[in-house]
Amino acid sequence: MQKVKIGYRWLLCLCLLCASQTQAQTTYPAPSSMSIEDAYQLGDLLVDQYKIKQGQPYLKYAADKGNAKAALAYSRSLSTNVMVLGPQEHEYAVKAAKLGNEDAMLTLSLNKNIFGDREEFRIELLKISKEKAEQSNADAMRKLSLLYLDTSDELDWLRKSAEYGNAKAQYELGRTYEVGEGWFFIPGNREKEVKRLYKASAEQGNFRGMEGYASILFKEGNKKEAFDIWTKMANTGDAFSTIYLAGQYLHTIPEISYPEKDEVLGAAYSKIYLDSMGTDKEHDLYDIYKEQYLEAMSHLSDAQKKQVNDFAKEFLSKHTVRVLR
């Protein structure tokens, strides 16, 4: 009996491997045959799906043709050290910044830029952001908080940005309070403010805010409401949320008690992730998810396997799965 099970799982693994190889061999048009915007969009998608080597030529093509977003995306795709910009990473961030991309200017204004032009970009972005902040631009306020990192102005600008409705700032301020920064003299007020900020961020669709708010709800015992938030995130095509649902349904951690174990749904969400994502990043995690998928599939009947395949096919006909944060 054990021999049959091993053979069966080997067959499943072979089928999945073939599917993965087919996916890896997917061919796309040459970048030069596409519009600049289409090349950028395809490259950005492939990188977000951890098919980084496939996506980079499209981003580079669009960047070299003057697309600022592509230049920054290409720069980020080259990152190998979160603490320091590499030479080509810096080159394309500069290209994006000179094309007017303020996010690229911000990248070049931070300490990880060791190429001698950090202050040049910081001064320029400070001027732009202060002018916009005076016009109540919440994103500019958030940029100012980052430009004033580790100074007394950092938290002030972050608070202002959150007050003016910036979803990222609302999450970041909530997280800042959650880890103990800021003063709250009345017991319980810190927790209330963290929850309020996460909820405000979540209501605008910010995934980190949604995660934070869902975690609080779950701890409070509102497990269904919390799980509904995770499901909503997965239904936008967010890769992390998709594999999170898979793990929850498969009870990959013994402590999981909600939702009830459902290997069909767990395998289906696993398949959605595995069929969508590449392995140029987080390869080890991909292998773990694949093993969990194979284990779940080995427990299912033919009818249940069909349910898995049908669910995944239907989902992927409506959603494009990628990293969305």
mmCIF file of N, CA, C and O in Angstrom, residues 52-107:
data_model
loop_
_atom_site.group_PDB
_atom_site.id
_atom_site.type_symbol
_atom_site.label_atom_id
_atom_site.label_comp_id
_atom_site.label_asym_id
_atom_site.label_seq_id
_atom_site.Cartn_x
_atom_site.Cartn_y
_atom_site.Cartn_z
ATOM 1 N N ILE A 52 11.392 36.917 -12.885
ATOM 2 C CA ILE A 52 12.161 38.155 -12.996
ATOM 3 C C ILE A 52 13.032 38.180 -14.245
ATOM 4 O O ILE A 52 13.084 39.185 -14.967
ATOM 5 N N LYS A 53 13.691 37.068 -14.525
ATOM 6 C CA LYS A 53 14.576 37.029 -15.695
ATOM 7 C C LYS A 53 13.791 37.189 -16.989
ATOM 8 O O LYS A 53 14.300 37.751 -17.961
ATOM 9 N N GLN A 54 12.564 36.687 -17.014
ATOM 10 C CA GLN A 54 11.723 36.864 -18.200
ATOM 11 C C GLN A 54 11.242 38.304 -18.329
ATOM 12 O O GLN A 54 11.099 38.828 -19.439
ATOM 13 N N GLY A 55 10.969 38.931 -17.197
ATOM 14 C CA GLY A 55 10.394 40.272 -17.225
ATOM 15 C C GLY A 55 11.392 41.386 -17.466
ATOM 16 O O GLY A 55 11.052 42.428 -18.039
ATOM 17 N N GLN A 56 12.629 41.181 -17.046
ATOM 18 C CA GLN A 56 13.611 42.266 -17.112
ATOM 19 C C GLN A 56 13.853 42.829 -18.516
ATOM 20 O O GLN A 56 13.955 44.055 -18.673
ATOM 21 N N PRO A 57 13.944 41.992 -19.566
ATOM 22 C CA PRO A 57 14.176 42.576 -20.902
ATOM 23 C C PRO A 57 13.077 43.543 -21.337
ATOM 24 O O PRO A 57 13.357 44.526 -22.033
ATOM 25 N N TYR A 58 11.840 43.284 -20.917
ATOM 26 C CA TYR A 58 10.730 44.164 -21.283
ATOM 27 C C TYR A 58 10.824 45.492 -20.530
ATOM 28 O O TYR A 58 10.595 46.564 -21.104
ATOM 29 N N LEU A 59 11.179 45.404 -19.249
ATOM 30 C CA LEU A 59 11.334 46.628 -18.471
ATOM 31 C C LEU A 59 12.505 47.456 -18.990
ATOM 32 O O LEU A 59 12.407 48.684 -19.114
ATOM 33 N N LYS A 60 13.603 46.796 -19.297
ATOM 34 C CA LYS A 60 14.784 47.512 -19.793
ATOM 35 C C LYS A 60 14.487 48.183 -21.137
ATOM 36 O O LYS A 60 14.876 49.338 -21.372
ATOM 37 N N TYR A 61 13.789 47.464 -22.007
ATOM 38 C CA TYR A 61 13.430 48.033 -23.309
ATOM 39 C C TYR A 61 12.595 49.300 -23.121
ATOM 40 O O TYR A 61 12.887 50.351 -23.716
ATOM 41 N N ALA A 62 11.555 49.199 -22.290
ATOM 42 C CA ALA A 62 10.684 50.356 -22.072
ATOM 43 C C ALA A 62 11.437 51.483 -21.375
ATOM 44 O O ALA A 62 11.240 52.665 -21.684
ATOM 45 N N ALA A 63 12.313 51.121 -20.439
ATOM 46 C CA ALA A 63 13.109 52.135 -19.736
ATOM 47 C C ALA A 63 14.031 52.870 -20.700
ATOM 48 O O ALA A 63 14.146 54.103 -20.664
ATOM 49 N N ASP A 64 14.683 52.121 -21.565
ATOM 50 C CA ASP A 64 15.612 52.734 -22.523
ATOM 51 C C ASP A 64 14.886 53.591 -23.558
ATOM 52 O O ASP A 64 15.507 54.432 -24.220
ATOM 53 N N LYS A 65 13.574 53.368 -23.674
ATOM 54 C CA LYS A 65 12.761 54.184 -24.577
ATOM 55 C C LYS A 65 12.127 55.376 -23.852
ATOM 56 O O LYS A 65 11.322 56.098 -24.432
ATOM 57 N N GLY A 66 12.481 55.546 -22.565
ATOM 58 C CA GLY A 66 12.035 56.737 -21.858
ATOM 59 C C GLY A 66 10.839 56.580 -20.945
ATOM 60 O O GLY A 66 10.262 57.579 -20.505
ATOM 61 N N ASN A 67 10.459 55.349 -20.606
ATOM 62 C CA ASN A 67 9.345 55.139 -19.686
ATOM 63 C C ASN A 67 9.882 55.155 -18.253
ATOM 64 O O ASN A 67 10.637 54.265 -17.848
ATOM 65 N N ALA A 68 9.503 56.167 -17.485
ATOM 66 C CA ALA A 68 10.056 56.358 -16.143
ATOM 67 C C ALA A 68 9.662 55.231 -15.191
ATOM 68 O O ALA A 68 10.480 54.762 -14.391
ATOM 69 N N LYS A 69 8.407 54.796 -15.260
ATOM 70 C CA LYS A 69 7.965 53.714 -14.372
ATOM 71 C C LYS A 69 8.724 52.424 -14.669
ATOM 72 O O LYS A 69 9.082 51.676 -13.756
ATOM 73 N N ALA A 70 8.967 52.174 -15.942
ATOM 74 C CA ALA A 70 9.722 50.982 -16.321
ATOM 75 C C ALA A 70 11.155 51.066 -15.816
ATOM 76 O O ALA A 70 11.729 50.068 -15.361
ATOM 77 N N ALA A 71 11.742 52.254 -15.880
ATOM 78 C CA ALA A 71 13.120 52.429 -15.409
ATOM 79 C C ALA A 71 13.222 52.126 -13.922
ATOM 80 O O ALA A 71 14.155 51.444 -13.473
ATOM 81 N N LEU A 72 12.253 52.620 -13.140
ATOM 82 C CA LEU A 72 12.278 52.344 -11.704
ATOM 83 C C LEU A 72 12.001 50.869 -11.431
ATOM 84 O O LEU A 72 12.658 50.252 -10.580
ATOM 85 N N ALA A 73 11.046 50.294 -12.153
ATOM 86 C CA ALA A 73 10.738 48.872 -11.964
ATOM 87 C C ALA A 73 11.940 48.003 -12.327
ATOM 88 O O ALA A 73 12.241 47.013 -11.641
ATOM 89 N N TYR A 74 12.634 48.364 -13.395
ATOM 90 C CA TYR A 74 13.831 47.611 -13.787
ATOM 91 C C TYR A 74 14.907 47.746 -12.716
ATOM 92 O O TYR A 74 15.552 46.758 -12.333
ATOM 93 N N SER A 75 15.092 48.952 -12.215
ATOM 94 C CA SER A 75 16.058 49.174 -11.141
ATOM 95 C C SER A 75 15.748 48.281 -9.948
ATOM 96 O O SER A 75 16.628 47.597 -9.415
ATOM 97 N N ARG A 76 14.494 48.262 -9.537
ATOM 98 C CA ARG A 76 14.100 47.457 -8.373
ATOM 99 C C ARG A 76 14.272 45.964 -8.639
ATOM 100 O O ARG A 76 14.605 45.202 -7.729
ATOM 101 N N SER A 77 14.055 45.555 -9.872
ATOM 102 C CA SER A 77 14.184 44.127 -10.197
ATOM 103 C C SER A 77 15.627 43.649 -10.104
ATOM 104 O O SER A 77 15.885 42.448 -10.003
ATOM 105 N N LEU A 78 16.565 44.591 -10.129
ATOM 106 C CA LEU A 78 17.989 44.255 -10.080
ATOM 107 C C LEU A 78 18.520 44.169 -8.650
ATOM 108 O O LEU A 78 19.675 43.796 -8.437
ATOM 109 N N SER A 79 17.687 44.509 -7.681
ATOM 110 C CA SER A 79 18.147 44.591 -6.295
ATOM 111 C C SER A 79 18.578 43.231 -5.754
ATOM 112 O O SER A 79 17.855 42.241 -5.875
ATOM 113 N N THR A 80 19.751 43.210 -5.162
ATOM 114 C CA THR A 80 20.243 42.004 -4.492
ATOM 115 C C THR A 80 20.578 42.277 -3.029
ATOM 116 O O THR A 80 20.906 41.363 -2.286
ATOM 117 N N ASN A 81 20.490 43.547 -2.631
ATOM 118 C CA ASN A 81 20.821 43.933 -1.256
ATOM 119 C C ASN A 81 19.926 45.103 -0.871
ATOM 120 O O ASN A 81 20.054 46.196 -1.429
ATOM 121 N N VAL A 82 19.017 44.882 0.076
ATOM 122 C CA VAL A 82 18.057 45.928 0.436
ATOM 123 C C VAL A 82 18.732 47.112 1.118
ATOM 124 O O VAL A 82 18.151 48.194 1.204
ATOM 125 N N MET A 83 19.966 46.919 1.567
ATOM 126 C CA MET A 83 20.663 47.978 2.291
ATOM 127 C C MET A 83 21.447 48.916 1.376
ATOM 128 O O MET A 83 21.727 50.056 1.742
ATOM 129 N N VAL A 84 21.799 48.440 0.174
ATOM 130 C CA VAL A 84 22.673 49.219 -0.704
ATOM 131 C C VAL A 84 22.226 49.061 -2.155
ATOM 132 O O VAL A 84 21.927 47.954 -2.608
ATOM 133 N N LEU A 85 22.203 50.176 -2.899
ATOM 134 C CA LEU A 85 21.925 50.113 -4.329
ATOM 135 C C LEU A 85 23.143 49.575 -5.072
ATOM 136 O O LEU A 85 24.275 49.973 -4.794
ATOM 137 N N GLY A 86 22.900 48.679 -6.029
ATOM 138 C CA GLY A 86 23.967 48.228 -6.904
ATOM 139 C C GLY A 86 24.177 49.227 -8.032
ATOM 140 O O GLY A 86 23.341 50.108 -8.261
ATOM 141 N N PRO A 87 25.276 49.104 -8.784
ATOM 142 C CA PRO A 87 25.594 50.080 -9.841
ATOM 143 C C PRO A 87 24.501 50.228 -10.898
ATOM 144 O O PRO A 87 24.099 51.353 -11.226
ATOM 145 N N GLN A 88 24.017 49.106 -11.461
ATOM 146 C CA GLN A 88 22.996 49.226 -12.500
ATOM 147 C C GLN A 88 21.643 49.604 -11.895
ATOM 148 O O GLN A 88 20.846 50.317 -12.518
ATOM 149 N N GLU A 89 21.409 49.153 -10.678
ATOM 150 C CA GLU A 89 20.200 49.545 -9.954
ATOM 151 C C GLU A 89 20.176 51.066 -9.793
ATOM 152 O O GLU A 89 19.152 51.721 -10.015
ATOM 153 N N HIS A 90 21.320 51.624 -9.438
ATOM 154 C CA HIS A 90 21.457 53.076 -9.301
ATOM 155 C C HIS A 90 21.285 53.768 -10.653
ATOM 156 O O HIS A 90 20.582 54.780 -10.770
ATOM 157 N N GLU A 91 21.898 53.211 -11.684
ATOM 158 C CA GLU A 91 21.834 53.813 -13.026
ATOM 159 C C GLU A 91 20.397 54.000 -13.489
ATOM 160 O O GLU A 91 20.024 55.073 -13.997
ATOM 161 N N TYR A 92 19.576 52.965 -13.311
ATOM 162 C CA TYR A 92 18.202 53.062 -13.811
ATOM 163 C C TYR A 92 17.291 53.836 -12.861
ATOM 164 O O TYR A 92 16.282 54.406 -13.299
ATOM 165 N N ALA A 93 17.637 53.884 -11.588
ATOM 166 C CA ALA A 93 16.903 54.763 -10.680
ATOM 167 C C ALA A 93 17.156 56.220 -11.063
ATOM 168 O O ALA A 93 16.237 57.052 -11.053
ATOM 169 N N VAL A 94 18.399 56.533 -11.417
ATOM 170 C CA VAL A 94 18.738 57.888 -11.870
ATOM 171 C C VAL A 94 17.982 58.212 -13.158
ATOM 172 O O VAL A 94 17.440 59.312 -13.325
ATOM 173 N N LYS A 95 17.937 57.245 -14.063
ATOM 174 C CA LYS A 95 17.205 57.452 -15.322
ATOM 175 C C LYS A 95 15.739 57.786 -15.029
ATOM 176 O O LYS A 95 15.171 58.722 -15.600
ATOM 177 N N ALA A 96 15.124 57.022 -14.115
ATOM 178 C CA ALA A 96 13.723 57.267 -13.757
ATOM 179 C C ALA A 96 13.559 58.631 -13.099
ATOM 180 O O ALA A 96 12.607 59.369 -13.390
ATOM 181 N N ALA A 97 14.485 58.970 -12.208
ATOM 182 C CA ALA A 97 14.403 60.254 -11.506
ATOM 183 C C ALA A 97 14.523 61.423 -12.480
ATOM 184 O O ALA A 97 13.792 62.415 -12.378
ATOM 185 N N LYS A 98 15.426 61.308 -13.428
ATOM 186 C CA LYS A 98 15.612 62.391 -14.395
ATOM 187 C C LYS A 98 14.441 62.503 -15.360
ATOM 188 O O LYS A 98 14.261 63.539 -16.009
ATOM 189 N N LEU A 99 13.646 61.437 -15.422
ATOM 190 C CA LEU A 99 12.408 61.484 -16.204
ATOM 191 C C LEU A 99 11.239 61.995 -15.360
ATOM 192 O O LEU A 99 10.101 62.009 -15.811
ATOM 193 N N GLY A 100 11.545 62.379 -14.106
ATOM 194 C CA GLY A 100 10.536 63.003 -13.254
ATOM 195 C C GLY A 100 9.851 62.094 -12.261
ATOM 196 O O GLY A 100 8.905 62.517 -11.590
ATOM 197 N N ASN A 101 10.312 60.853 -12.120
ATOM 198 C CA ASN A 101 9.661 59.919 -11.202
ATOM 199 C C ASN A 101 10.082 60.218 -9.758
ATOM 200 O O ASN A 101 11.252 60.061 -9.398
ATOM 201 N N GLU A 102 9.131 60.633 -8.945
ATOM 202 C CA GLU A 102 9.448 61.043 -7.577
ATOM 203 C C GLU A 102 9.774 59.860 -6.674
ATOM 204 O O GLU A 102 10.541 60.001 -5.713
ATOM 205 N N ASP A 103 9.207 58.688 -6.958
ATOM 206 C CA ASP A 103 9.555 57.506 -6.167
ATOM 207 C C ASP A 103 11.020 57.133 -6.389
ATOM 208 O O ASP A 103 11.708 56.678 -5.467
ATOM 209 N N ALA A 104 11.501 57.331 -7.606
ATOM 210 C CA ALA A 104 12.920 57.090 -7.889
ATOM 211 C C ALA A 104 13.787 58.118 -7.162
ATOM 212 O O ALA A 104 14.842 57.782 -6.611
ATOM 213 N N MET A 105 13.335 59.374 -7.155
ATOM 214 C CA MET A 105 14.065 60.407 -6.411
ATOM 215 C C MET A 105 14.163 60.031 -4.935
ATOM 216 O O MET A 105 15.205 60.223 -4.299
ATOM 217 N N LEU A 106 13.069 59.486 -4.404
ATOM 218 C CA LEU A 106 13.063 59.082 -2.999
ATOM 219 C C LEU A 106 14.072 57.964 -2.755
ATOM 220 O O LEU A 106 14.843 58.006 -1.787
ATOM 221 N N THR A 107 14.074 56.975 -3.628
ATOM 222 C CA THR A 107 15.045 55.879 -3.510
ATOM 223 C C THR A 107 16.468 56.421 -3.475
ATOM 224 O O THR A 107 17.296 55.989 -2.663
#
